[in-house]
Structure formats: C-alpha cells, structure tokens
C-alpha cells in the first residue's frame, strides 16, 4: 500500500517536473496530456484508497517513507497518515484538480503561458496532496508553504499585469503573517513534546494541556491554548479568515481555473483541514475553540455582506468563498469537525462549479467580468446556465442539494454549542443564510436573466463554451446535487472520520443536535422545519424583487443607505488600515532605523569614521619616513635604548 | 678540539656544492660574451636544481652535527633550505628579463645571488654564534652589493648606502650582544651558551642587555618596527629584479636566525623576549598595515605590507610553543612565495623604459591579460588572508598558536590590522577588475617567466586548498 500512497503524490510531481522543464520544447498537447495523466492516476489511486478505507475498513496506515535528516533526537521524515479524513481529502483534491486540468485546455487555449500553467497546477496538486497525507508537522508545513508558493505563482500568472503581480505579492505577504503564527505553533509543539510526529504529539496532549506558559503574564496561561491559537493563526492566513482575509478577493487576478482549484476548493480549505486534523489538541482548549468560533462567525457574515455590493462576477464568488470558509470555521469552533469537513467537501464541488461556470461566461464575453455588462445569457449558454444554477442552489442550501445538508448541520450544531461566543456565532450564521441567498441570486439574475447589457456586436459572437469546458461543469454538477444526501450518513454519523477526529462528549454538539439518525429522508424532512430554509427563500425572493421585478430599486436603496453601502464598498477599510497603518508605520520605523542605525552609526561612525581615522593616521606616519639616514639610525638607537631601559627597569 | 671526521663533510654537501658552482660560474661568466649571458642563467638554475636534489638526499629524520657541532642539520634546516632554493630560483627567473630590458644583465647578479643564498644556508644551519654571524654577513654583504647593482642610478646607490650603513649598525649591535654572551659563558657554541644562560651566576641584567642587543639585530634583519626604516627605501630603490630577491628568500633565513638565537640560545629568557617581541609585533602590524594604505607606489606598498607580515611571524615565534614555531615557519615560507609572485607580476608588467610601479598602472589589467590579473588576484587575496588561499591558513595557524598561550588581545589586534590591511590589497584587485585601462599594458616577457609566474600562482592556490603537506613538514620540524 505504501507504494500506492507514494504513487499518488509522485505522479503529479513527475508531471509537473516534465512539463516545467520541457516548458518551451513540449507541444501543448504533450504538455496537457502529461499533466492530466499524472493527476488522473492520482485520482484513480485516491478513489481506490477511499474505497479501501470506507468499504474494506482498512486499518489506519501511519508510516514513514524516507528519513530526510536526523538532528539530535529530532528525526525529519516524509511519512503518510492514511485514515478516513486523508482518503476523503485526497479524493476531493485530485478529483477537482483533474477537472480543472481538463477545463484549462479550453480556458487557457490562446494563452502563451499554456505549458507553464500546467506545470504550476500539477505542482500545486502534488503539494496539496503532500499536505493532507502528511503524518508529521514538518511535512505539513512544507506542503503548506509549497501550496502557498503555487498560489503566489498562479495569482501572478499574468505577470505583465501590475495588478496581478501586486495581488500575488499581497497574498504572499499576508500569508507570511499567518505562517509566522503557524511555525511558532509548531516550534512550541516541538519544545513541549520533543517530537513533530502527529501520533506522538497527540498522545502527549493530556500532558501538554496541564502545562502553563512560563514567563508570559501571571504564568497561568495554558500552553496548549497558546499552541492552538498559534496554529489557528496559520489557518487564518491560509483559509482567509478575518482579519487576514484581504488577499483572497485580490487573488481573483489569477486565471479562473486557479480561482476554482486553489482559491475555492482546495488550498484555502487547508486551514480547516489542519484544525480538524489537530482536533486531539484543540479539544483541550475551550479558549481556542471560542476564538475560532467568533473569528469564523465574523468572517461568515461580514464577508457575505461585502459580496452583495460587488460588480465583478468572480469577486462575488470570492466573497462567497470567504463567507463559506467562515461557516466551516464556525463548525470547527463548535467541535463539529466532521460537519466542517462535510461542508468543506460539498463546498469544494459547488464552489468549483460556480467558478468554472463564471469562467465559462468570462471567456464567452472575451474576458469581461463586470456583471453590469452581462444579462440574459440564459438562452445563449444553456449548459453554463443550468450548471451554474445548480451550483447556486447548492450554495444557498436548496433542500436535497449538497449544500443543504452541510450548511444546515452547521447552523444546528452552533445552536447547541455552550462555548463563549456561541450566541453571536449563531446569529451570524443564521443571518448569513439570507445574505448568501441574496448575493448568489443577485449574481444569477444579473448574469443570466433580464435584458442583455452588452452591445449587439458582442451578442452576435456569444456561443456556448467548448466541450472541454462544459463537461467538467456537468461532472461537477452531479456531485453538487448528490454528494450531500449520499455521504451525510457515513461522514457525520458513520465511522469514516471516527479514527481521525477526537471530540469530547461535553463538546459533542453534533450528538446533541441529532442523538439518533433515522436516514437521509427523515433527516431532510426534519430540516425543512428549520428557519434557515425560509431565510434562504427570502433571500432569493429579495434578489428577484430587486433585480428582475423592480430593477430601479437597488439604486434607490443605495442612496437611502449610502453610509452602509460605502462601508461595504470599502470593505470595512481593512485594506486601508493595513496599507496606511501597519505598512506605512513599519516603513517609517524602518526608515528611522536605517537613517540612525545603519546610515549614521554603522556607515557613518564605524565604517567611514574608522576609515577616515586610518587614512589620517597613515598620512601622518608616512612623514616619519623622511629619507634621511640619520633619522633612520636615530630610530634604531632609540628603539635599542627603550628596550635596554625596559629591561633595566623591570 | 676533537678530531676532524671527514664523514661530517657529507652534511655540508649542498653548501660546498653551491660554493663550488658559484666560483665556477664566476669564472665561466668571464669568458662569455654579452649575447651568451643566458648560459650563466641556465648554469645557475641547474646548480640550484642539483643543490635541491643533494639536500633531499640528506637524512632528515635525525638531528646531525658537523665541525664540532658548530653546524647543525635538523628538519627545520632542510625544509627552510629547500624553500630558499625554490624561492631563489623563482626570483632569478623573474629577474632575467627585467635585467635584460634595463641593460643590466650581468653575471654578477647570479653569482652574488648564489653567495647570498650560501650565506642564508649557513645561517640556517648555524649551531655556533660565529658561524651564524658568518652566514649573516655573507648574505648581507651580497645583498648590499645587489641593491647597488645599477650603480649609475642615484636612487639605487642611495638605497644601498642606507642599507649598508644601517645593516652595519645592526651587525655591530648583534656582535655586541654575542660578545656579552661570550663573556658570560666563555663559549660561542649555541648549546653551551644556552646551558650557561640557564645556570648563569651573573647578574641577570647582563643577560637582559645581551638579549636586547640580539633582539635588535634580529628585528633589523626581519624589518620589524622600529628597525624597519631601511625596508621601504631599499625595496623601492633597488632594481625590481633585486627587490624580488631581497624581499623573499632572506625573510626565511631571518626567521631561522630568530629561531637559532632567541629559541636556541636564549630560550631560557622566553618570558623577557616574549614581551619585547609583542611590542615589536604590534608596532609592525600597526605601522606596516596603516602606512601601506597611504602608498601610491606598489613596491613601497609591498614593503610596508612586508612589515605587517613580519608582525605575524613574530607573533608565531613569541608564543614560545612548538605550534607557534611551526606556524611562524609556515608563515615565513608562504610569505616568501606570495611576495615573490607579487613582485613577479610587477616585473611582468614592466617594459624597457617603463616601470609598472604606480598603482594606477594596474588599472584594467583584467581586460588585457585576464590570466595574469587572476594571478595577481590570487597573490593579493592570499596576502590579505582570504580563504581558500594559503595566506589564510598561515594567519590562522599563527592566531591559533597565540590563542593557545592566552594572548587573546594580541590575536584581536592582529585580526583588526589584517582587516585594515585588506584594504590596500583589495584596492589593487579593484583597479585590475573594475577600472578601465589607461595605457596599453603590453607584456613582452619570455615564456619561461610566464610559466614560472603561473606555477607560482597555482602553488599559492594549491597550497591553500591542500595546506596539509607543507604544514606537516613545518610541524615535524618542531615535533
């Protein structure tokens, strides 16, 4: 089995290397064939692993493949931990990656960087698989950084656009903040446990939970809480939680397949995955769980509201992603890790679907992304419309579709959480349902319904996208509809994730919400009574009223609520605070330090000052060499006399 | 006086051979016309080669004595002599084309050079104060004459005059010190003198006076501050062909002289001469490295750099440990090789009517002659003590030895002045590589000189990468 696990990651790496090195020599067909083959093998093997774990009940595999280095007592290894969680993640990642690879053939058809693009996304797939399959913190961190690198390269893929390179840089810098917390957390884990291996660390969790932080405050702070919060700061960077969220909307500067693969379905969920994987640690710290709960809730509501006022179709979906990541994080905070992973999976399908559908619209309109210049595309692009509608319905939680099960479960478990901040969180996620429905159907109505707002010349050229684009849409639409109903039982109430996750009984909100599970149908009908469904319906109705029935209303509302609109348009001024506060402040501080410390003390006094001193001394001393013989002889005699005098006096 | 054993003559074979060939070459040269002068050169090189082979034939694993133990043959003597041959042969190689271009290609140069070398050999192997003085004077007198080789040049004769007068004063002081020692011990045999110094019934102040005079003599030969005044004037005033010789091989001999006198004879006064040498070393390091910065003439600059390096050799000696002595020995050999190469490049760049004496003459050398610019870079980096060149290992060994005897502050001073010194070495590199040429920079030297210079550079590079062999010999000399 070890070879199968190794093959899963290595085939995409090999694909990335061949296509990357042979970038300029390989033909386009060869490049995409190689990359797609690599990922397809990974997908097939992942399915096999998932099949093994679910149906054959294969035991948890935890083994190291290769020792990279040994430093003192610390062994740095590459190893795999294969349980239900890993099997699920690798299947989702490789499936979406495969479809995005195929979709890219159509989307990037005319791009000169075609081969480079395939190399990058294969590399990303490799890194993401390494991340989720890891059995130790070091490999987790390497995968974490490698997906960050791939993200940076792909956001700035069109490196001739200044906005794209700036967005890449922004993503990289903001992630540095998160990664700094992450590596501090890992270092703290190593400091207290002496190991970086998951199993060893998890076994020590009860011991670590007893430790206090020495030298910080009154010494009563829990070490484990500190570790968990550091780790979660890493997750906040990668999963774009408030206030480290600002890079994700800008990352839409990258090509759309990337937005689907990296910035919606896989990489940004790495933070959620990581917290779930670390559940044996997080369970011990209610403080950290409360922190997670509040951050997630704020992200879910605030970012969803910003989505209402966006005009760029990709940015609407990006803010939706932020909001949905907030939902997953809320579930983590409520100790319903399996609900978070469940939503992660369903979201991966329908959000990738929405992005790819948006990409299909964008290529049809020749890279037009502003919804104010769209409209009425329903008839012109039927496949895109219907698949996109399925994605939208799944997102807002239409009964029976995948999002319905996962989101509904999150709202329920938050209601049962007893942690500090659970009340705020419940409010946020419930209101969030209305907001989600509003912005989602605003996007659907503005894009596909109503009157076309583009010129006739464009209209004549619009046609449905090619098969390489529409087939992935259809393939994603199927799980977007079905996966929720099919997997709700094994994921939430079965034992697929039981080996991987640890939940204390006192925190087990999932069990409180559903003491018993009576099958999917009964569960579905049970959920029909929840207020969330009616809020979602209200959201759709509002969108319909405002954008189809009374299209002049939004302008009026905007004037009436100008301050609110302004706050949302400026995205709560977070960017401005960072730019003018933190960035400008640290630049000013650095400038002072440079002027005083570097330019004045080091350069001025130490370097140039000593150089001047030496030069002046040299000029004086060279005059001693007068050229007169008697001066020289005199110097020798004086030297001798001094030596004699010294000897005489000692 | 014991009976004379003719077998002991075997140990002096190299000296006897050099003396014989020097006389022979002197006679042959009389019968050679101007255009056959090269024959003298080749004969000289051949004799050096055979001397080298003869020296290698000598037993090197035990200490042997000859002439009533007034002559000693130990490992140090053999290694130093071999180094002297190599350096001398290199100096002659570089000197010939230069002497030709200034119309000074005379047989005297080689004969005097051989006699100076004979003096060094005797000095290195001296186990008797009079023999030591004999070798010293033979070397010095030959060098005075060599400096004045260009007797029509006012600068050369002035330099020779200064050298001679100051050298005579220094010799006088040395002799005075030796005579005090004779008065104390009644002997000139170095082991006997050393023995009576240990068990001396005299007032210690007499010994200390003798020590002071002897230190002055040694310091003068090495060129340590404040007995260094002759060094810049002689280096600059002498024809470059002579400077390359004066600046290299005699330093090896001077190191041997310091060892025989201070360690061999006055080893018991280590505590006293350590203090003196510390003062001399610090002054040399400081003055040499600082004043070198202010020089615009490369020969003068290298003269002051010599003074700075002498500070390092003194540091090795003053540590008083076997590790220190071997480090100083390593340093003096390596130093002779590096200086030889640096002056070699100066000669290489000179032409008839043009002395490449000014630093600006090296501007843009890399554009025209990248290989020789690289050679100069190797010599300069090595002199500055940049790894992986051999100069780095030499400095490192000395600093280690000094640290072992807990003179941490001295090591810090030495490192600081090395940093100061790095400036003027790097300035040459900057001129060669980053400035553009102002003149044509023609090189018209024969192939043998180019090959010798390249070998010299590669030797400095190779020893830097594998310093183990030479370091091993130096260690075995004091094991």
CSV table of C-alpha atoms in Angstrom, one decimal, chain A residues 278-601:
chain,number,residue,atom,x,y,z
A,278,UNK,CA,-5.3,18.7,15.1
A,279,UNK,CA,-8.7,18.1,16.9
A,280,UNK,CA,-6.9,16.0,19.6
A,281,UNK,CA,-5.2,19.2,20.6
A,282,UNK,CA,-7.9,21.7,20.1
A,283,UNK,CA,-10.4,19.7,22.1
A,284,UNK,CA,-8.4,20.5,25.3
A,285,UNK,CA,-8.7,24.3,24.9
A,286,UNK,CA,-12.1,25.9,25.1
A,287,UNK,CA,-10.5,29.3,24.8
A,288,UNK,CA,-9.0,28.4,21.4
A,289,UNK,CA,-12.4,27.0,20.3
A,290,UNK,CA,-14.2,30.1,21.3
A,291,UNK,CA,-11.7,32.2,19.5
A,292,UNK,CA,-12.2,30.0,16.4
A,293,UNK,CA,-16.0,30.2,16.7
A,294,UNK,CA,-16.0,34.0,16.9
A,295,UNK,CA,-13.5,34.6,14.0
A,296,UNK,CA,-15.4,32.2,11.8
A,297,UNK,CA,-18.7,33.8,12.5
A,298,UNK,CA,-17.5,37.3,11.8
A,299,UNK,CA,-16.0,36.1,8.6
A,300,UNK,CA,-19.2,34.3,7.6
A,301,UNK,CA,-21.4,37.3,8.0
A,302,UNK,CA,-19.2,40.3,7.2
A,303,UNK,CA,-17.7,38.9,4.1
A,304,UNK,CA,-21.0,37.7,2.8
A,305,UNK,CA,-22.4,41.3,3.1
A,306,UNK,CA,-19.5,42.7,1.1
A,307,UNK,CA,-20.4,40.2,-1.6
A,308,UNK,CA,-23.7,42.0,-2.1
A,309,UNK,CA,-22.2,45.1,-3.5
A,310,UNK,CA,-19.5,43.7,-5.8
A,311,UNK,CA,-19.8,44.1,-9.5
A,312,UNK,CA,-17.1,41.7,-10.6
A,313,UNK,CA,-18.6,38.2,-11.0
A,314,UNK,CA,-15.5,36.5,-9.7
A,315,UNK,CA,-15.3,38.8,-6.7
A,316,UNK,CA,-18.9,37.9,-5.8
A,317,UNK,CA,-17.9,34.3,-5.7
A,318,UNK,CA,-14.7,35.1,-3.9
A,319,UNK,CA,-16.5,36.8,-1.1
A,320,UNK,CA,-18.9,33.9,-1.0
A,321,UNK,CA,-15.9,31.6,-0.6
A,322,UNK,CA,-14.7,33.8,2.4
A,323,UNK,CA,-18.2,33.6,3.9
A,324,UNK,CA,-18.4,29.8,3.4
A,325,UNK,CA,-14.9,29.3,4.9
A,326,UNK,CA,-16.3,31.2,7.8
A,327,UNK,CA,-19.1,28.6,8.1
A,328,UNK,CA,-16.6,25.8,8.2
A,329,UNK,CA,-14.5,27.5,10.8
A,330,UNK,CA,-17.6,28.1,12.9
A,331,UNK,CA,-18.2,24.3,12.8
A,332,UNK,CA,-14.7,23.7,13.9
A,333,UNK,CA,-15.2,26.1,16.8
A,334,UNK,CA,-18.3,24.2,17.8
A,335,UNK,CA,-16.2,21.0,17.9
A,336,UNK,CA,-18.3,19.6,15.0
A,337,UNK,CA,-15.2,18.8,13.0
A,338,UNK,CA,-16.9,16.3,10.8
A,339,UNK,CA,-19.5,18.9,9.9
A,340,UNK,CA,-16.7,21.2,8.9
A,341,UNK,CA,-15.1,18.6,6.7
A,342,UNK,CA,-18.5,17.7,5.3
A,343,UNK,CA,-19.1,21.3,4.3
A,344,UNK,CA,-15.6,21.5,3.0
A,345,UNK,CA,-16.3,18.7,0.6
A,346,UNK,CA,-19.7,19.8,-0.6
A,347,UNK,CA,-18.4,23.4,-0.9
A,348,UNK,CA,-15.4,22.2,-2.9
A,349,UNK,CA,-17.8,20.7,-5.5
A,350,UNK,CA,-20.3,23.5,-5.8
A,351,UNK,CA,-17.9,26.4,-5.5
A,352,UNK,CA,-15.5,24.9,-8.1
A,353,UNK,CA,-18.6,24.5,-10.3
A,354,UNK,CA,-19.6,28.2,-9.7
A,355,UNK,CA,-16.1,29.4,-10.5
A,356,UNK,CA,-15.8,27.3,-13.6
A,357,UNK,CA,-19.3,28.4,-14.8
A,358,UNK,CA,-18.3,32.0,-14.2
A,359,UNK,CA,-15.1,31.3,-16.2
A,360,UNK,CA,-17.2,29.9,-19.0
A,361,UNK,CA,-19.2,33.2,-19.0
A,362,UNK,CA,-16.0,35.2,-18.9
A,363,UNK,CA,-14.4,33.5,-21.9
A,364,UNK,CA,-17.7,33.8,-23.9
A,365,UNK,CA,-17.7,37.5,-23.2
A,366,UNK,CA,-14.0,37.8,-24.1
A,367,UNK,CA,-12.7,38.4,-20.6
A,368,UNK,CA,-15.5,40.7,-19.5
A,369,UNK,CA,-16.0,40.2,-15.7
A,370,UNK,CA,-18.3,43.1,-14.8
A,371,UNK,CA,-21.9,41.9,-14.2
A,372,UNK,CA,-23.3,45.3,-15.2
A,373,UNK,CA,-22.3,44.5,-18.8
A,374,UNK,CA,-23.9,41.0,-18.7
A,375,UNK,CA,-27.5,39.8,-18.5
A,376,UNK,CA,-29.8,37.5,-20.5
A,377,UNK,CA,-27.2,34.8,-21.1
A,378,UNK,CA,-29.6,32.1,-20.1
A,379,UNK,CA,-30.7,31.3,-23.7
A,380,UNK,CA,-27.2,31.8,-25.2
A,381,UNK,CA,-25.4,29.5,-22.8
A,382,UNK,CA,-27.8,26.9,-21.6
A,383,UNK,CA,-25.3,24.4,-20.2
A,384,UNK,CA,-23.5,27.0,-18.3
A,385,UNK,CA,-26.7,28.5,-17.0
A,386,UNK,CA,-28.1,25.2,-15.7
A,387,UNK,CA,-25.0,24.0,-14.1
A,388,UNK,CA,-24.4,27.4,-12.6
A,389,UNK,CA,-27.9,27.4,-11.2
A,390,UNK,CA,-27.3,24.0,-9.7
A,391,UNK,CA,-24.2,25.4,-8.0
A,392,UNK,CA,-26.1,28.4,-6.8
A,393,UNK,CA,-28.9,26.3,-5.3
A,394,UNK,CA,-26.4,24.0,-3.6
A,395,UNK,CA,-24.7,27.1,-2.2
A,396,UNK,CA,-27.8,28.6,-0.7
A,397,UNK,CA,-28.9,25.3,0.7
A,398,UNK,CA,-31.8,24.2,-1.5
A,399,UNK,CA,-33.4,21.1,0.0
A,400,UNK,CA,-31.9,17.9,-1.2
A,401,UNK,CA,-28.8,19.5,-2.7
A,402,UNK,CA,-25.4,19.0,-1.2
A,403,UNK,CA,-25.1,22.4,0.5
A,404,UNK,CA,-28.4,22.0,2.2
A,405,UNK,CA,-27.2,19.1,4.3
A,406,UNK,CA,-23.8,20.6,5.3
A,407,UNK,CA,-24.9,24.1,6.0
A,408,UNK,CA,-28.0,23.2,7.8
A,409,UNK,CA,-25.9,20.9,10.1
A,410,UNK,CA,-23.5,23.7,10.9
A,411,UNK,CA,-26.4,26.1,11.9
A,412,UNK,CA,-27.8,23.4,14.1
A,413,UNK,CA,-24.6,22.5,15.9
A,414,UNK,CA,-23.8,26.1,16.6
A,415,UNK,CA,-27.1,26.4,18.3
A,416,UNK,CA,-26.1,23.6,20.7
A,417,UNK,CA,-22.7,24.9,21.5
A,418,UNK,CA,-22.2,26.1,25.1
A,419,UNK,CA,-18.9,27.9,24.4
A,420,UNK,CA,-18.4,31.6,25.0
A,421,UNK,CA,-19.4,33.4,21.8
A,422,UNK,CA,-21.8,30.8,20.6
A,423,UNK,CA,-24.7,33.2,20.7
A,424,UNK,CA,-23.0,35.7,18.4
A,425,UNK,CA,-22.0,32.9,16.1
A,426,UNK,CA,-25.5,31.5,15.8
A,427,UNK,CA,-26.8,35.0,14.9
A,428,UNK,CA,-24.1,35.5,12.3
A,429,UNK,CA,-24.6,32.1,10.6
A,430,UNK,CA,-28.4,32.4,10.5
A,431,UNK,CA,-28.4,35.9,9.1
A,432,UNK,CA,-25.6,34.7,6.8
A,433,UNK,CA,-28.1,32.4,5.1
A,434,UNK,CA,-30.2,35.2,4.0
A,435,UNK,CA,-27.1,37.2,2.8
A,436,UNK,CA,-25.8,34.2,0.9
A,437,UNK,CA,-29.1,33.7,-0.9
A,438,UNK,CA,-29.2,37.4,-1.8
A,439,UNK,CA,-25.8,37.8,-3.3
A,440,UNK,CA,-25.9,34.4,-5.0
A,441,UNK,CA,-29.2,35.1,-6.8
A,442,UNK,CA,-28.2,38.7,-7.5
A,443,UNK,CA,-25.3,37.2,-9.4
A,444,UNK,CA,-27.6,34.7,-11.2
A,445,UNK,CA,-30.2,37.3,-12.1
A,446,UNK,CA,-27.7,39.9,-13.2
A,447,UNK,CA,-25.7,37.5,-15.3
A,448,UNK,CA,-28.3,35.2,-16.9
A,449,UNK,CA,-31.6,36.9,-16.7
A,450,UNK,CA,-33.1,40.3,-17.6
A,451,UNK,CA,-32.1,42.3,-20.6
A,452,UNK,CA,-28.6,41.9,-22.2
A,453,UNK,CA,-26.5,44.9,-21.3
A,454,UNK,CA,-23.7,44.3,-23.8
A,455,UNK,CA,-23.6,45.7,-27.4
A,456,UNK,CA,-25.0,43.8,-30.4
A,457,UNK,CA,-21.6,43.1,-31.8
A,458,UNK,CA,-20.6,41.1,-28.8
A,459,UNK,CA,-24.0,39.5,-28.6
A,460,UNK,CA,-23.6,38.0,-32.1
A,461,UNK,CA,-20.3,36.3,-31.1
A,462,UNK,CA,-21.6,34.7,-27.9
A,463,UNK,CA,-21.9,31.0,-28.0
A,464,UNK,CA,-21.8,28.1,-25.6
A,465,UNK,CA,-18.3,27.1,-24.5
A,466,UNK,CA,-16.5,24.1,-25.9
A,467,UNK,CA,-16.8,20.6,-24.5
A,468,UNK,CA,-13.6,20.7,-22.5
A,469,UNK,CA,-15.3,23.5,-20.5
A,470,UNK,CA,-18.9,22.2,-20.3
A,471,UNK,CA,-18.0,18.6,-19.5
A,472,UNK,CA,-16.2,19.5,-16.2
A,473,UNK,CA,-19.2,21.7,-15.4
A,474,UNK,CA,-21.5,18.8,-15.8
A,475,UNK,CA,-19.2,16.4,-13.9
A,476,UNK,CA,-19.1,18.9,-11.0
A,477,UNK,CA,-22.9,19.5,-11.1
A,478,UNK,CA,-23.5,15.8,-10.4
A,479,UNK,CA,-21.8,15.7,-7.0
A,480,UNK,CA,-23.1,19.2,-6.2
A,481,UNK,CA,-26.5,17.7,-6.3
A,482,UNK,CA,-25.9,14.2,-4.9
A,483,UNK,CA,-22.9,14.1,-2.6
A,484,UNK,CA,-24.7,15.7,0.3
A,485,UNK,CA,-27.5,13.1,0.5
A,486,UNK,CA,-25.2,10.3,-0.2
A,487,UNK,CA,-22.5,11.0,2.3
A,488,UNK,CA,-24.3,12.6,5.2
A,489,UNK,CA,-24.6,9.3,7.0
A,490,UNK,CA,-21.1,8.0,6.7
A,491,UNK,CA,-19.4,11.3,7.3
A,492,UNK,CA,-21.5,12.7,10.1
A,493,UNK,CA,-22.9,9.6,11.8
A,494,UNK,CA,-20.8,6.8,10.5
A,495,UNK,CA,-17.3,5.9,11.4
A,496,UNK,CA,-15.4,7.2,8.3
A,497,UNK,CA,-13.9,10.1,10.3
A,498,UNK,CA,-14.1,8.5,13.7
A,499,UNK,CA,-10.4,7.4,13.7
A,500,UNK,CA,-9.2,10.8,12.7
A,501,UNK,CA,-11.2,13.1,14.9
A,502,UNK,CA,-11.4,13.5,18.6
A,503,UNK,CA,-14.4,15.1,20.2
A,504,UNK,CA,-15.0,15.2,23.9
A,505,UNK,CA,-18.5,14.3,24.9
A,506,UNK,CA,-19.0,17.6,26.6
A,507,UNK,CA,-18.4,19.4,23.3
A,508,UNK,CA,-20.2,17.0,21.1
A,509,UNK,CA,-22.8,19.3,19.6
A,510,UNK,CA,-23.4,17.0,16.7
A,511,UNK,CA,-24.6,14.3,19.1
A,512,UNK,CA,-26.8,16.8,20.9
A,513,UNK,CA,-28.4,18.1,17.7
A,514,UNK,CA,-29.0,14.6,16.4
A,515,UNK,CA,-29.0,12.0,19.1
A,516,UNK,CA,-30.1,9.4,16.6
A,517,UNK,CA,-30.0,9.3,12.8
A,518,UNK,CA,-33.0,7.9,11.1
A,519,UNK,CA,-31.9,8.0,7.5
A,520,UNK,CA,-31.5,10.7,4.9
A,521,UNK,CA,-35.1,11.2,4.1
A,522,UNK,CA,-36.3,11.7,7.6
A,523,UNK,CA,-33.3,14.0,8.2
A,524,UNK,CA,-34.2,16.1,5.1
A,525,UNK,CA,-37.8,16.5,6.3
A,526,UNK,CA,-36.6,17.3,9.7
A,527,UNK,CA,-34.5,20.1,8.3
A,528,UNK,CA,-37.4,21.6,6.3
A,529,UNK,CA,-38.7,23.0,9.6
A,530,UNK,CA,-35.6,25.0,10.3
A,531,UNK,CA,-35.7,28.8,9.9
A,532,UNK,CA,-32.6,28.7,7.7
A,533,UNK,CA,-34.6,27.4,4.7
A,534,UNK,CA,-37.1,30.3,4.9
A,535,UNK,CA,-34.4,32.8,5.3
A,536,UNK,CA,-32.8,31.5,2.1
A,537,UNK,CA,-36.1,31.6,0.3
A,538,UNK,CA,-36.5,35.2,1.5
A,539,UNK,CA,-33.0,36.0,0.1
A,540,UNK,CA,-33.8,34.6,-3.3
A,541,UNK,CA,-37.1,36.4,-3.3
A,542,UNK,CA,-35.4,39.7,-2.4
A,543,UNK,CA,-32.9,39.2,-5.2
A,544,UNK,CA,-35.7,38.5,-7.6
A,545,UNK,CA,-37.7,41.6,-6.5
A,546,UNK,CA,-34.7,43.9,-6.7
A,547,UNK,CA,-33.1,42.8,-9.9
A,548,UNK,CA,-35.9,41.4,-12.0
A,549,UNK,CA,-39.1,42.8,-10.8
A,550,UNK,CA,-38.1,46.3,-9.8
A,551,UNK,CA,-34.6,46.9,-11.2
A,552,UNK,CA,-34.7,50.6,-10.3
A,553,UNK,CA,-34.9,49.8,-6.6
A,554,UNK,CA,-31.3,49.0,-5.9
A,555,UNK,CA,-30.2,52.5,-6.9
A,556,UNK,CA,-32.8,54.0,-4.5
A,557,UNK,CA,-31.8,51.7,-1.7
A,558,UNK,CA,-28.2,52.6,-2.3
A,559,UNK,CA,-29.0,56.3,-2.0
A,560,UNK,CA,-31.0,55.7,1.1
A,561,UNK,CA,-28.4,53.6,2.8
A,562,UNK,CA,-25.4,55.4,1.5
A,563,UNK,CA,-23.2,55.1,4.6
A,564,UNK,CA,-23.8,51.4,4.8
A,565,UNK,CA,-23.1,51.0,1.1
A,566,UNK,CA,-19.9,53.0,1.5
A,567,UNK,CA,-18.7,50.8,4.3
A,568,UNK,CA,-19.4,47.7,2.3
A,569,UNK,CA,-17.8,49.1,-0.9
A,570,UNK,CA,-14.7,50.0,1.1
A,571,UNK,CA,-14.7,46.5,2.6
A,572,UNK,CA,-14.6,47.9,6.2
A,573,UNK,CA,-11.4,49.8,5.3
A,574,UNK,CA,-9.3,46.9,6.3
A,575,UNK,CA,-7.0,47.3,3.3
A,576,UNK,CA,-6.6,51.0,4.1
A,577,UNK,CA,-5.8,50.3,7.7
A,578,UNK,CA,-3.1,47.8,6.7
A,579,UNK,CA,-1.7,50.0,4.0
A,580,UNK,CA,-1.7,53.3,5.8
A,581,UNK,CA,-1.3,52.0,9.4
A,582,UNK,CA,0.8,48.8,9.5
A,583,UNK,CA,2.6,49.0,6.3
A,584,UNK,CA,3.3,52.8,6.4
A,585,UNK,CA,4.1,52.6,10.1
A,586,UNK,CA,6.6,49.9,9.7
A,587,UNK,CA,8.1,51.6,6.7
A,588,UNK,CA,8.5,54.8,8.7
A,589,UNK,CA,10.1,52.8,11.6
A,590,UNK,CA,12.4,51.0,9.2
A,591,UNK,CA,13.3,54.3,7.6
A,592,UNK,CA,14.2,55.8,11.0
A,593,UNK,CA,16.3,52.7,11.9
A,594,UNK,CA,18.0,52.8,8.6
A,595,UNK,CA,18.9,56.5,8.9
A,596,UNK,CA,20.0,56.3,12.5
A,597,UNK,CA,21.3,52.8,13.0
A,598,UNK,CA,22.6,52.0,9.5
A,599,UNK,CA,23.5,55.2,7.8
A,600,UNK,CA,24.6,57.2,10.8
A,601,UNK,CA,26.1,54.7,13.3
